[in-house]
PDB file of C-alpha atoms and ligand atoms in Angstrom:
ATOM      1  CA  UNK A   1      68.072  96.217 -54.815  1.00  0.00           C
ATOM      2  CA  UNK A   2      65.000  97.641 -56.709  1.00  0.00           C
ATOM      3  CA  UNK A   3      65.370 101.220 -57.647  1.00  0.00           C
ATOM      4  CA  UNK A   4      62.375 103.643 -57.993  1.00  0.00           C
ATOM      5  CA  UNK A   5      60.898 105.043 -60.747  1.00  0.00           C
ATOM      6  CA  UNK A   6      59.059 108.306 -61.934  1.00  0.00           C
ATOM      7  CA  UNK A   7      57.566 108.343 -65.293  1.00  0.00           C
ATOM      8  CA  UNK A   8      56.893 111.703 -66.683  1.00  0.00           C
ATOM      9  CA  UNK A   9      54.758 111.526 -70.059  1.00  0.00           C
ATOM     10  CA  UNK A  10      52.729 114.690 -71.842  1.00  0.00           C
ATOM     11  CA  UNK A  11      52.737 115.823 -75.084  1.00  0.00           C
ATOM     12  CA  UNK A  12      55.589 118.575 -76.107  1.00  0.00           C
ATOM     13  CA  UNK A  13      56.031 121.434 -74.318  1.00  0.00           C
ATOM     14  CA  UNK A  14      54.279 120.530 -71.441  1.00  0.00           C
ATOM     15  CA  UNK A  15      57.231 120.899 -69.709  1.00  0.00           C
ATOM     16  CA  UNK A  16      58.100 117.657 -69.339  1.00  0.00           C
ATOM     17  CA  UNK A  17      62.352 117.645 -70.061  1.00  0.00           C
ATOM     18  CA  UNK A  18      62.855 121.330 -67.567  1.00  0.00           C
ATOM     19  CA  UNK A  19      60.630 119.794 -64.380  1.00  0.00           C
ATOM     20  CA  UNK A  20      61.921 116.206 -64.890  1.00  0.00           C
ATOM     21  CA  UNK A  21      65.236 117.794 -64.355  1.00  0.00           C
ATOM     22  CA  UNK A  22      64.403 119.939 -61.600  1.00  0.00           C
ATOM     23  CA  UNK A  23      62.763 117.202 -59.864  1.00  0.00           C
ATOM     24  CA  UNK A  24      65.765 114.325 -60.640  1.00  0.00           C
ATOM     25  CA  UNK A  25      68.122 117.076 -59.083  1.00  0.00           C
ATOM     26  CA  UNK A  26      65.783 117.396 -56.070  1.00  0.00           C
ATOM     27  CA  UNK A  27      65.706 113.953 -55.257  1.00  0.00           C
ATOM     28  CA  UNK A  28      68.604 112.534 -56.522  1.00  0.00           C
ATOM     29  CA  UNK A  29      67.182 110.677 -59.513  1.00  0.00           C
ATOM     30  CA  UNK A  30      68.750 110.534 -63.018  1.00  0.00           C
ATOM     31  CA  UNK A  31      66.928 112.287 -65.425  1.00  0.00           C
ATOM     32  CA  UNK A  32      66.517 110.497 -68.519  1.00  0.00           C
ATOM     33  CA  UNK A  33      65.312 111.806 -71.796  1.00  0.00           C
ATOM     34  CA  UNK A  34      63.500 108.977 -74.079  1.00  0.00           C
ATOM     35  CA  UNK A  35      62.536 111.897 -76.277  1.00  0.00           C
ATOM     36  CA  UNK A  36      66.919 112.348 -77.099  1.00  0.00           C
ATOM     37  CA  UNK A  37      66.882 108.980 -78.460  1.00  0.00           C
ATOM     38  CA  UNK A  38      64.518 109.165 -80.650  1.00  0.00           C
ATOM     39  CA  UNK A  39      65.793 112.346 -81.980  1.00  0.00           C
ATOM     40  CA  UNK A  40      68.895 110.475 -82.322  1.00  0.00           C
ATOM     41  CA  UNK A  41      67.230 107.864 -84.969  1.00  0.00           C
ATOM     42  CA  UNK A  42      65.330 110.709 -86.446  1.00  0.00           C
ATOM     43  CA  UNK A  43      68.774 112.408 -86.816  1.00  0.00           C
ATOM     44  CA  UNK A  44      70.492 109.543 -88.327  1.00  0.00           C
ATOM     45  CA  UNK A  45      67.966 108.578 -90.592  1.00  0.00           C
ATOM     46  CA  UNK A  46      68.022 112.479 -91.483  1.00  0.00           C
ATOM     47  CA  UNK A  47      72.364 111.833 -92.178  1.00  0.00           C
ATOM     48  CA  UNK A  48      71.897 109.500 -94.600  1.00  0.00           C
ATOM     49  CA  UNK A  49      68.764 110.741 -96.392  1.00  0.00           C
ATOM     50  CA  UNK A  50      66.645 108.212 -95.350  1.00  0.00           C
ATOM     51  CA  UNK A  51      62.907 109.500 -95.743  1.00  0.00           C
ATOM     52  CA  UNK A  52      61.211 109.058 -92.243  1.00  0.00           C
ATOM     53  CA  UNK A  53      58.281 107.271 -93.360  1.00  0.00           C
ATOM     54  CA  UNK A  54      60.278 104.946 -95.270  1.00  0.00           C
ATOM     55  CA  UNK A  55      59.594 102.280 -93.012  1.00  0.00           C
ATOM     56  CA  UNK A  56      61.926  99.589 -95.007  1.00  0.00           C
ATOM     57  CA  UNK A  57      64.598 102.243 -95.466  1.00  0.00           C
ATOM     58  CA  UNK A  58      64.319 103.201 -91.250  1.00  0.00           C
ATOM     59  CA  UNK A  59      64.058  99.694 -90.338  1.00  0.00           C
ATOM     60  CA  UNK A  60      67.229  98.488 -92.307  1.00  0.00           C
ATOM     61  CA  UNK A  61      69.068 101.211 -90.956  1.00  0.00           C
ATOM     62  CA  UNK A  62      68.818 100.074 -87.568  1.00  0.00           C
ATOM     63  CA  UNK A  63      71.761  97.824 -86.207  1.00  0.00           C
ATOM     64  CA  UNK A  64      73.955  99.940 -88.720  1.00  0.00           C
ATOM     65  CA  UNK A  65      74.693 102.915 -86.254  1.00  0.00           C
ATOM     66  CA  UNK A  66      76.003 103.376 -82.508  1.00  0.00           C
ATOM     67  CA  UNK A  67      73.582 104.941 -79.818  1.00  0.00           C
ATOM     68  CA  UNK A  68      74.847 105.990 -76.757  1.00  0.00           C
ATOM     69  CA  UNK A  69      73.768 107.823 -73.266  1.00  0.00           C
ATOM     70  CA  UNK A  70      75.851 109.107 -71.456  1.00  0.00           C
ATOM     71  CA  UNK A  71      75.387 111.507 -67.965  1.00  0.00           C
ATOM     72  CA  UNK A  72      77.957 113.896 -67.540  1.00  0.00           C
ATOM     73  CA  UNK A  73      79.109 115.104 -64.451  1.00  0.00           C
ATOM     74  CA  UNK A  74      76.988 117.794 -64.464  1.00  0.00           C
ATOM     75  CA  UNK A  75      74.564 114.842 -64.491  1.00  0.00           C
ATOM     76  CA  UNK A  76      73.269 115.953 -68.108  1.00  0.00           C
ATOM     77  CA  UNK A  77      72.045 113.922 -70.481  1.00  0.00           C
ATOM     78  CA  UNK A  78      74.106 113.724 -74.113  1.00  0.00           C
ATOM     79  CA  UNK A  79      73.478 111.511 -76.914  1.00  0.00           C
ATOM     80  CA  UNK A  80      75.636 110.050 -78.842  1.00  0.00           C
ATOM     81  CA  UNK A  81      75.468 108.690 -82.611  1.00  0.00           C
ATOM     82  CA  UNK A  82      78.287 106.822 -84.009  1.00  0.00           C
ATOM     83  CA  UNK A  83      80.674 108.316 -81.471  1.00  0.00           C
ATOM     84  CA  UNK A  84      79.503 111.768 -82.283  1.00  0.00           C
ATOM     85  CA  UNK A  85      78.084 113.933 -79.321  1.00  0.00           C
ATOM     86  CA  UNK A  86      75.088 115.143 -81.562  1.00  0.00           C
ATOM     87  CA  UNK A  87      73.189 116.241 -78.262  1.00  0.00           C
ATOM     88  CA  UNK A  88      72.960 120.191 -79.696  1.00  0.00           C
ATOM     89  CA  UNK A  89      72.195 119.081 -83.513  1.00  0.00           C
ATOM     90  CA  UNK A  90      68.771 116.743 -82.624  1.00  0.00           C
ATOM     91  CA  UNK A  91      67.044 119.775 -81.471  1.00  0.00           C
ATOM     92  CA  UNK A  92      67.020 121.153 -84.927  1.00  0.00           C
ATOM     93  CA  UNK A  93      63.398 121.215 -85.702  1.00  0.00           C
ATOM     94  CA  UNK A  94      63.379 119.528 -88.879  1.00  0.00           C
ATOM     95  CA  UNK A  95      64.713 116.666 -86.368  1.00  0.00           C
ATOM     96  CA  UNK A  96      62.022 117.400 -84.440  1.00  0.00           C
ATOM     97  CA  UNK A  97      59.510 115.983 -87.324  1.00  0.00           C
ATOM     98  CA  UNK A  98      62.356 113.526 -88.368  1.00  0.00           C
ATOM     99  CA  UNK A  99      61.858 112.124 -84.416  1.00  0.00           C
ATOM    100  CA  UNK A 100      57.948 111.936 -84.803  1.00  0.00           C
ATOM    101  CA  UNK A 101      57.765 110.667 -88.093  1.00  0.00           C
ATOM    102  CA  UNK A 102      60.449 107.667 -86.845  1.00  0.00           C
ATOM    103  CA  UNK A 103      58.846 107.065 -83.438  1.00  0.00           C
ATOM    104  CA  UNK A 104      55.920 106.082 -84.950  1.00  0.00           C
ATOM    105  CA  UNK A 105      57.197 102.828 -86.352  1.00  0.00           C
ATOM    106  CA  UNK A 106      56.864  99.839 -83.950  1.00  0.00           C
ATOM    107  CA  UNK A 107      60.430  98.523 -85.235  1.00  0.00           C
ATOM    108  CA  UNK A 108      62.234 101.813 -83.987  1.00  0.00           C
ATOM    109  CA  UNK A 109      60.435 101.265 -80.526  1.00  0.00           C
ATOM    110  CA  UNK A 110      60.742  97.890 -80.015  1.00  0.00           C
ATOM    111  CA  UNK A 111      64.285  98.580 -81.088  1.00  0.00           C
ATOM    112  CA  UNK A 112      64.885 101.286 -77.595  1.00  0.00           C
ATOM    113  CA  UNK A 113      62.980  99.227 -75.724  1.00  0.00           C
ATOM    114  CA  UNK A 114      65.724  97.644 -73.573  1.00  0.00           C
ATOM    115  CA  UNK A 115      67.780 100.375 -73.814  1.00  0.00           C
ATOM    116  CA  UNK A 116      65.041 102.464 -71.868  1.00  0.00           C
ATOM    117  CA  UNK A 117      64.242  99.639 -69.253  1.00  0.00           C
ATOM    118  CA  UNK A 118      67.861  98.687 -68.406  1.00  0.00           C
ATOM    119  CA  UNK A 119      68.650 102.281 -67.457  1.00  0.00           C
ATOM    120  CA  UNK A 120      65.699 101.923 -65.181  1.00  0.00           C
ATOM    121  CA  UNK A 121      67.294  98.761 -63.658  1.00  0.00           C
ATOM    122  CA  UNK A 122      70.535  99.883 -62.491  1.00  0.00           C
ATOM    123  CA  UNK A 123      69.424 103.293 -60.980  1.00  0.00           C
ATOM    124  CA  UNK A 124      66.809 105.346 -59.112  1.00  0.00           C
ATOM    125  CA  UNK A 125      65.003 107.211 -62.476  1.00  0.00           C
ATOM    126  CA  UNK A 126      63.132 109.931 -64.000  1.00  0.00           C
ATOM    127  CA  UNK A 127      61.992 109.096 -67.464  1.00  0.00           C
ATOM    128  CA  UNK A 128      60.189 111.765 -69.297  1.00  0.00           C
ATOM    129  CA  UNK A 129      58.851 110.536 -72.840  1.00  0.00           C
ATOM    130  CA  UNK A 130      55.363 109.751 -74.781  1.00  0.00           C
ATOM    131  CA  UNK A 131      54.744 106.173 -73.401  1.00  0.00           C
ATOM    132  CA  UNK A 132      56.641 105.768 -70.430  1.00  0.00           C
ATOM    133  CA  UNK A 133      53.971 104.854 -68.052  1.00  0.00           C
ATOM    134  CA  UNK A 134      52.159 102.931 -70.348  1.00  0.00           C
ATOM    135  CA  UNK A 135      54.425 101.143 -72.113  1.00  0.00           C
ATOM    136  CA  UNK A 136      58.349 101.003 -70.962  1.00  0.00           C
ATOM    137  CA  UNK A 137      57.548 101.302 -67.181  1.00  0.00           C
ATOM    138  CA  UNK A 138      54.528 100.056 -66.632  1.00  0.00           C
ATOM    139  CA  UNK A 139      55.631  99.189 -63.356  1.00  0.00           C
ATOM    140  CA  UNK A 140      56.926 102.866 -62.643  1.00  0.00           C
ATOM    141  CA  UNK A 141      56.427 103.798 -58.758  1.00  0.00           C
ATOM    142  CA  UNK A 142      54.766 106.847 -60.143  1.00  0.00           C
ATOM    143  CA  UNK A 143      53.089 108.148 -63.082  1.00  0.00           C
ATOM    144  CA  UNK A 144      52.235 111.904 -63.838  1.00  0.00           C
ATOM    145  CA  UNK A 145      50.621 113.002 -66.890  1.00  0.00           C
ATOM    146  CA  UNK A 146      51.768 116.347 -67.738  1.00  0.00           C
ATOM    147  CA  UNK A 147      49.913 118.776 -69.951  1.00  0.00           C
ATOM    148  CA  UNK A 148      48.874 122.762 -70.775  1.00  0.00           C
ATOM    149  CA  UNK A 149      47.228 124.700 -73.314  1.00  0.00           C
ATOM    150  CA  UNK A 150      49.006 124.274 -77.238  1.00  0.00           C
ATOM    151  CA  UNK A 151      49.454 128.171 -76.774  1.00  0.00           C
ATOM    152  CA  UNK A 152      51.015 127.848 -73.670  1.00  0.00           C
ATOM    153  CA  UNK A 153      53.398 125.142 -74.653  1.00  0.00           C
ATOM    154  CA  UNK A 154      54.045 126.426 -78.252  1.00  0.00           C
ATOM    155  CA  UNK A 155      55.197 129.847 -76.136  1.00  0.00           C
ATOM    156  CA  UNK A 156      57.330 127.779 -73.863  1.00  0.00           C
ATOM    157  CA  UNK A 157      59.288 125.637 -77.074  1.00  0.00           C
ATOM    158  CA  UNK A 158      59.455 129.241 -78.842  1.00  0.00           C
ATOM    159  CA  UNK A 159      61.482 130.731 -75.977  1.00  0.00           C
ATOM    160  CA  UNK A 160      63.593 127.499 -76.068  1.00  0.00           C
ATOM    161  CA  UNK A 161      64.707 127.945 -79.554  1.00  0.00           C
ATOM    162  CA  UNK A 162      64.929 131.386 -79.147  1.00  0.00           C
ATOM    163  CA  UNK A 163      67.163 131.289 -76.853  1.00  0.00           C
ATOM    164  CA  UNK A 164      69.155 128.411 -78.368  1.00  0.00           C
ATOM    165  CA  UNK A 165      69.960 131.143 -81.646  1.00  0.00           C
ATOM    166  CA  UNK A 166      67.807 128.718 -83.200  1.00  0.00           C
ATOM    167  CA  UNK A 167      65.647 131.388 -85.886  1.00  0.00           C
ATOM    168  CA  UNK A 168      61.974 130.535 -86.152  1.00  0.00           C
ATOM    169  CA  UNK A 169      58.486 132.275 -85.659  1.00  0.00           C
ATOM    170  CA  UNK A 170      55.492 131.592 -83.259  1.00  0.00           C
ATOM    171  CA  UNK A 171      53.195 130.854 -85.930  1.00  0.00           C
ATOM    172  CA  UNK A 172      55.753 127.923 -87.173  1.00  0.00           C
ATOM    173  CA  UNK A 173      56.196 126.273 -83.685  1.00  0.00           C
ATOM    174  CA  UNK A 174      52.125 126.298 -83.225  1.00  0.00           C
ATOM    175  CA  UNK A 175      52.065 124.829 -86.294  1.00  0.00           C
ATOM    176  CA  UNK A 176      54.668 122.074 -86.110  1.00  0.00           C
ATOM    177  CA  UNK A 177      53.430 121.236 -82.234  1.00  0.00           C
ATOM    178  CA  UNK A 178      49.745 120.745 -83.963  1.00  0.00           C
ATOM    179  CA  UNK A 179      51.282 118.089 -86.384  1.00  0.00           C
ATOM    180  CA  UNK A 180      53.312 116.403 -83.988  1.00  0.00           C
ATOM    181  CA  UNK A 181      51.146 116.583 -81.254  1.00  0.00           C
ATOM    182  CA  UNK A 182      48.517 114.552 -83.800  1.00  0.00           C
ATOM    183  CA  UNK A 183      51.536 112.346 -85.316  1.00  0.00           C
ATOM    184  CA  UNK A 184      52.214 110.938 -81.534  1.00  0.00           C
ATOM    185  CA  UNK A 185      48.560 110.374 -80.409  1.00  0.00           C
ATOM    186  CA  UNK A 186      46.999 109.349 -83.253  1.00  0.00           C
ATOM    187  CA  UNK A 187      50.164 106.535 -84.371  1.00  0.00           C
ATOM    188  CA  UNK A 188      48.675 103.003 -83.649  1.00  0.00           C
ATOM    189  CA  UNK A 189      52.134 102.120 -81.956  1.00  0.00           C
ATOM    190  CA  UNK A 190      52.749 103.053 -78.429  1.00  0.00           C
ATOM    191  CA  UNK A 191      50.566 106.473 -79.194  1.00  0.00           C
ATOM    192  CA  UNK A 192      50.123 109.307 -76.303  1.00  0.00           C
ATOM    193  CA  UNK A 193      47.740 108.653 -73.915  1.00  0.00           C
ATOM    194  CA  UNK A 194      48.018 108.433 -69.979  1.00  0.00           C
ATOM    195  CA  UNK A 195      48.212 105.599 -68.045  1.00  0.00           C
ATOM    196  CA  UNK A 196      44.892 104.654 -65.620  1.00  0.00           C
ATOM    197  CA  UNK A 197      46.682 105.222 -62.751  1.00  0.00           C
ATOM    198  CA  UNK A 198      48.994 108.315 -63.822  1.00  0.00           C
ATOM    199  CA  UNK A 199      48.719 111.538 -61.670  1.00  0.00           C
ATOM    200  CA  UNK A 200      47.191 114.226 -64.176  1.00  0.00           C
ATOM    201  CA  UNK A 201      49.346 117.232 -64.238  1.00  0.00           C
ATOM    202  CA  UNK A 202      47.872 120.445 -65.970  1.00  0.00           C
ATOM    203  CA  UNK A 203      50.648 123.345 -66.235  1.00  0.00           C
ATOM    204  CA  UNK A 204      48.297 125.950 -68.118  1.00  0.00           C
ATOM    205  CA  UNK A 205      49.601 129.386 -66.581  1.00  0.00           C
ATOM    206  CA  UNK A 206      51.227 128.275 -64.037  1.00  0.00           C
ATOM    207  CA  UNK A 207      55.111 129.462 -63.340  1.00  0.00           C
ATOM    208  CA  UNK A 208      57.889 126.879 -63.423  1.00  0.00           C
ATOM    209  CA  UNK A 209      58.792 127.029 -59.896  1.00  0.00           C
ATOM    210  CA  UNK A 210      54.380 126.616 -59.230  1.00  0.00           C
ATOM    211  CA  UNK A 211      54.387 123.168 -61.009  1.00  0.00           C
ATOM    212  CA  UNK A 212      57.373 122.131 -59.937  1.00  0.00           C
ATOM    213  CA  UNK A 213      56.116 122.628 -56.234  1.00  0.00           C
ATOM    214  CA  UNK A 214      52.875 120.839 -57.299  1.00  0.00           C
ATOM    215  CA  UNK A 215      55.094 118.001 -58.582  1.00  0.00           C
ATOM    216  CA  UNK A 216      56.869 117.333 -55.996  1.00  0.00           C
ATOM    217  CA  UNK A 217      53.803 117.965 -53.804  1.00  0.00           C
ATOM    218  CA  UNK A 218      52.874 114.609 -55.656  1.00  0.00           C
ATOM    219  CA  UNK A 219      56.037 112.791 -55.236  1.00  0.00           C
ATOM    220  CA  UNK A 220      55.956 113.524 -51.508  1.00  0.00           C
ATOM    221  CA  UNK A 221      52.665 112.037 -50.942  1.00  0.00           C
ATOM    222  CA  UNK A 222      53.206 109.168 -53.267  1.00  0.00           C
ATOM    223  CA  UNK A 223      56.523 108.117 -51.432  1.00  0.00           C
ATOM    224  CA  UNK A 224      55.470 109.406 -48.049  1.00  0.00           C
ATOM    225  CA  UNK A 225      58.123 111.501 -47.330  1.00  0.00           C
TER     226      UNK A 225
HETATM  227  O1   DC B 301      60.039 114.828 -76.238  1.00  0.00           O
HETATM  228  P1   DC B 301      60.587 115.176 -77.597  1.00  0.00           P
HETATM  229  O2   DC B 301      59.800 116.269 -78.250  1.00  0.00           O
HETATM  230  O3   DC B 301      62.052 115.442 -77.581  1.00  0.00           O
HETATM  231  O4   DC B 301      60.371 113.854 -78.486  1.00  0.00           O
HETATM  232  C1   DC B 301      60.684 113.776 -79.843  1.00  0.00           C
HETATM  233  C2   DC B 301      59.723 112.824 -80.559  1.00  0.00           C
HETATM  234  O5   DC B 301      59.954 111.483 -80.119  1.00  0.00           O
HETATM  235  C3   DC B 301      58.236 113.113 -80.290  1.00  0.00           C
HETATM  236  O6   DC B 301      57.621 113.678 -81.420  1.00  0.00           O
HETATM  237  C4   DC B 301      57.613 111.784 -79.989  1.00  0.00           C
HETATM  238  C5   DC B 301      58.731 110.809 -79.905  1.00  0.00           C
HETATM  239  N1   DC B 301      58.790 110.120 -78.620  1.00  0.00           N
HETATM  240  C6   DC B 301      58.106 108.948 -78.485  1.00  0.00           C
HETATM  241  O7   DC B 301      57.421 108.535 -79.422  1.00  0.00           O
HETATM  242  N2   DC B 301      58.179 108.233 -77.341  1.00  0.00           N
HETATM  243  C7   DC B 301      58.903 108.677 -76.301  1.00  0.00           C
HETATM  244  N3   DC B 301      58.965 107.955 -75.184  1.00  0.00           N
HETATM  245  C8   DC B 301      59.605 109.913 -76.396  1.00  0.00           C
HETATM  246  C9   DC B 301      59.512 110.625 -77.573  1.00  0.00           C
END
């Protein structure tokens, strides 16, 4: 049987991970969160006091550590390194830079390559990431692009660590989205960009419950429902 596939890519905040999920719920989809396991090498590399852009030191550590997804019941994703359910501690945002600075290495992709694609084989999927519809599902049934304004999206990941206890100001999440936004476009590996044929998505002012209607607006057309 060939499952279907929706491939969400933006840069961060866009709102990417909280629309994938409303939409995977929706329809019936698992949501799956590329971004997670990269956090999750960030976050080792971070354990051991590996330097991110110690590319010999990242690349040997790969093949020493387990990485597993798992979906709960509540059909949430959770990560798992070495047995450890680190799904809270890779949101830190020092892992945050630990992720983009990791991600940028074509070992540590090529490395979650089949990971990504085999969940896409065994299941009807929503894969939210940097390079999904160019690069892991080229094939994907449907591509959107998602984007907004920095401020807008630096607002939005503010709230989300707010609310997580996790203490920061504005002026450091701007700040932090700037870099990574220009770590993960400008990387010569697998770097942001979307795909010819993605649907462009722009969520600049617009209330979660408007893009999510405009989304599935989109998925409706696309799969003629
Ligand atoms: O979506 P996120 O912010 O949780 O992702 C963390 C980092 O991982 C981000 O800086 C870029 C990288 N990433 C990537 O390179 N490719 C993906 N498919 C997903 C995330």
């Amino acid at each position: 049987m060939n499952y279907k596939s929706i491939a969400i890519d933006g840069p961060s905040g866009a709102g990417k991970s909280t629309l994938a999920k409303l939409l995977a719920s929706e329809l019936g989809y698992l949501y799956v969160d590329t971004g997670a396991i990269y956090r999750t090498v960030g976050l080792c590399a971070f354990r051991r006091g590996i330097a991110p852009e110690d590319r010999a030191g990242v690349v040997a550590m790969l093949g020493t550590f387990s990485l597993d997804l798992k979906h709960g019941e509540d059909g949430l994703q959770h990560m798992y390194l070495d047995g450890e359910d680190v799904s809270e501690d890779i949101r830190r945002p020092e892992i945050s830079m630990y992720a983009s600075a990791v991600s940028a290495l074509p070992e540590v992709r090529e490395f979650l390559m089949e990971m990504q694609r085999g969940l896409a084989r065994r299941q009807n999927v929503i894969m939210d990431g940097r390079d999904i519809g160019t690069v892991v599902l080229p094939d994907a049934d449907l591509k959107l692009f998602l984007t907004a304004s920095a401020e807008d999206r630096a607002q939005r990941r503010y709230a989300e660590l707010r609310e997580k206890g996790i203490a920061t100001d504005f002026e450091t999440v701007l700040a932090d989205m700037a870099t990574r936004d220009k770590n993960d476009a400008s990387r010569a590996a697998a770097p942001l960009r979307q795909a010819e044929d993605a649907v462009l998505v722009d969520t600049t002012g617009n209330t979660l419950e408007e893009s999510f209607q405009m989304l599935l607006k989109t998925v409706k057309e696309r799969f003629g429902e």
